[in-house]
Every structure is written in C-alpha cells, then in structure tokens.
Amino acid sequence: GRKKRRSRPRAARVRREFSVVIQRDADGWYVASVPELRGCHTKARSLDGLMRRVREAVGACLEASGDGGRSEFVGVQRIAV
C-alpha cells in the first residue's frame, strides 16, 4: 500500500486589518487607498473587483515594505471651505 504523507503544519500567518478609503472618480472608476500603507492604492470598475484588487495591493505593499508599516488610520473628517 501507499504510505500517507504527513503534512507539515503551516506557519500561522498573523492576519491584520486595514482601513480602506473608497472613492469614485469622474470616469466612474472606484478608487481605493489604504492610509496605513504609503502608496497603497488601486482602482476597478466594480466594488467586488476593487476589493479583490485592494487585497492584492495590500499584500504587495506589505511585502515591499518589509515591516508592514506601523501607522494607524484615525479617520476622515469632512470640512466646508
């Protein structure tokens, strides 16, 4: 018979949460940015597509930064000028 291979336990990956700011541009594209990660942004035609892309962008930004960035998004304030 065949011997069953033991699978190695995967290293536990720490999940982090990020705030995502979503806007719609003049051409109708959804644009997302992640304030905690400098330069982390993407765009898509649909919100579902945008969320898939922003997850990819966050992964790429974390990989590129090495330390994963450690700033904290506080919020958005609306003002009238």
Tab-separated table of C-alpha atoms in Angstrom:
chain	number	residue	atom	x	y	z
A	1	GLY	CA	0.000	0.000	0.000
A	2	ARG	CA	0.802	3.637	-0.235
A	3	LYS	CA	2.136	5.459	2.762
A	4	LYS	CA	0.251	8.561	3.660
A	5	ARG	CA	2.443	11.656	3.739
A	6	ARG	CA	2.293	13.763	6.816
A	7	SER	CA	1.639	17.330	6.008
A	8	ARG	CA	3.729	19.904	7.765
A	9	PRO	CA	1.788	22.429	9.772
A	10	ARG	CA	1.737	25.765	8.030
A	11	ALA	CA	3.280	28.661	9.847
A	12	ALA	CA	0.478	30.612	11.408
A	13	ARG	CA	0.082	33.814	9.470
A	14	VAL	CA	-0.948	36.794	11.523
A	15	ARG	CA	-3.968	38.460	9.980
A	16	ARG	CA	-4.073	42.234	10.088
A	17	GLU	CA	-6.907	44.593	9.377
A	18	PHE	CA	-6.583	47.790	7.363
A	19	SER	CA	-8.912	50.699	6.699
A	20	VAL	CA	-9.734	51.218	3.036
A	21	VAL	CA	-10.877	54.608	1.724
A	22	ILE	CA	-13.094	54.193	-1.342
A	23	GLN	CA	-13.958	56.972	-3.762
A	24	ARG	CA	-15.494	57.130	-7.231
A	25	ASP	CA	-13.642	59.196	-9.827
A	26	ALA	CA	-15.125	61.353	-12.585
A	27	ASP	CA	-14.960	58.446	-15.060
A	28	GLY	CA	-16.934	56.109	-12.787
A	29	TRP	CA	-13.978	54.016	-11.552
A	30	TYR	CA	-13.857	53.005	-7.883
A	31	VAL	CA	-10.553	54.042	-6.331
A	32	ALA	CA	-9.261	52.553	-3.070
A	33	SER	CA	-6.388	53.672	-0.898
A	34	VAL	CA	-5.024	52.244	2.337
A	35	PRO	CA	-3.846	55.132	4.542
A	36	GLU	CA	-1.712	52.898	6.793
A	37	LEU	CA	0.413	51.824	3.818
A	38	ARG	CA	2.096	54.634	1.915
A	39	GLY	CA	1.470	54.387	-1.827
A	40	CYS	CA	-1.032	51.558	-1.495
A	41	HIS	CA	-3.902	52.190	-3.880
A	42	THR	CA	-5.761	50.613	-6.792
A	43	LYS	CA	-8.886	51.038	-8.900
A	44	ALA	CA	-11.567	48.933	-10.580
A	45	ARG	CA	-14.904	49.240	-12.369
A	46	SER	CA	-16.875	47.337	-9.687
A	47	LEU	CA	-16.752	47.223	-5.899
A	48	ASP	CA	-16.218	43.441	-5.954
A	49	GLY	CA	-13.305	43.865	-8.332
A	50	LEU	CA	-11.962	46.701	-6.227
A	51	MET	CA	-11.916	44.604	-3.054
A	52	ARG	CA	-10.084	41.771	-4.837
A	53	ARG	CA	-7.532	44.249	-6.163
A	54	VAL	CA	-7.065	46.076	-2.869
A	55	ARG	CA	-6.254	42.772	-1.108
A	56	GLU	CA	-3.608	42.115	-3.754
A	57	ALA	CA	-2.274	45.667	-3.400
A	58	VAL	CA	-2.055	45.367	0.393
A	59	GLY	CA	-0.142	42.106	0.045
A	60	ALA	CA	2.280	43.695	-2.405
A	61	CYS	CA	2.743	46.787	-0.214
A	62	LEU	CA	3.399	44.667	2.883
A	63	GLU	CA	5.906	42.549	1.008
A	64	ALA	CA	7.692	45.614	-0.381
A	65	SER	CA	7.858	47.446	2.946
A	66	GLY	CA	9.284	44.518	4.903
A	67	ASP	CA	7.974	45.749	8.251
A	68	GLY	CA	4.396	46.120	7.047
A	69	GLY	CA	4.094	49.765	8.010
A	70	ARG	CA	3.044	50.650	11.507
A	71	SER	CA	0.969	53.807	11.241
A	72	GLU	CA	-2.654	53.813	12.360
A	73	PHE	CA	-5.529	55.269	10.354
A	74	VAL	CA	-7.559	57.545	12.611
A	75	GLY	CA	-10.419	58.682	10.411
A	76	VAL	CA	-11.774	61.028	7.814
A	77	GLN	CA	-13.066	64.467	8.681
A	78	ARG	CA	-15.268	66.470	6.336
A	79	ILE	CA	-14.896	70.257	6.313
A	80	ALA	CA	-16.543	73.116	4.438
A	81	VAL	CA	-14.326	75.806	2.925
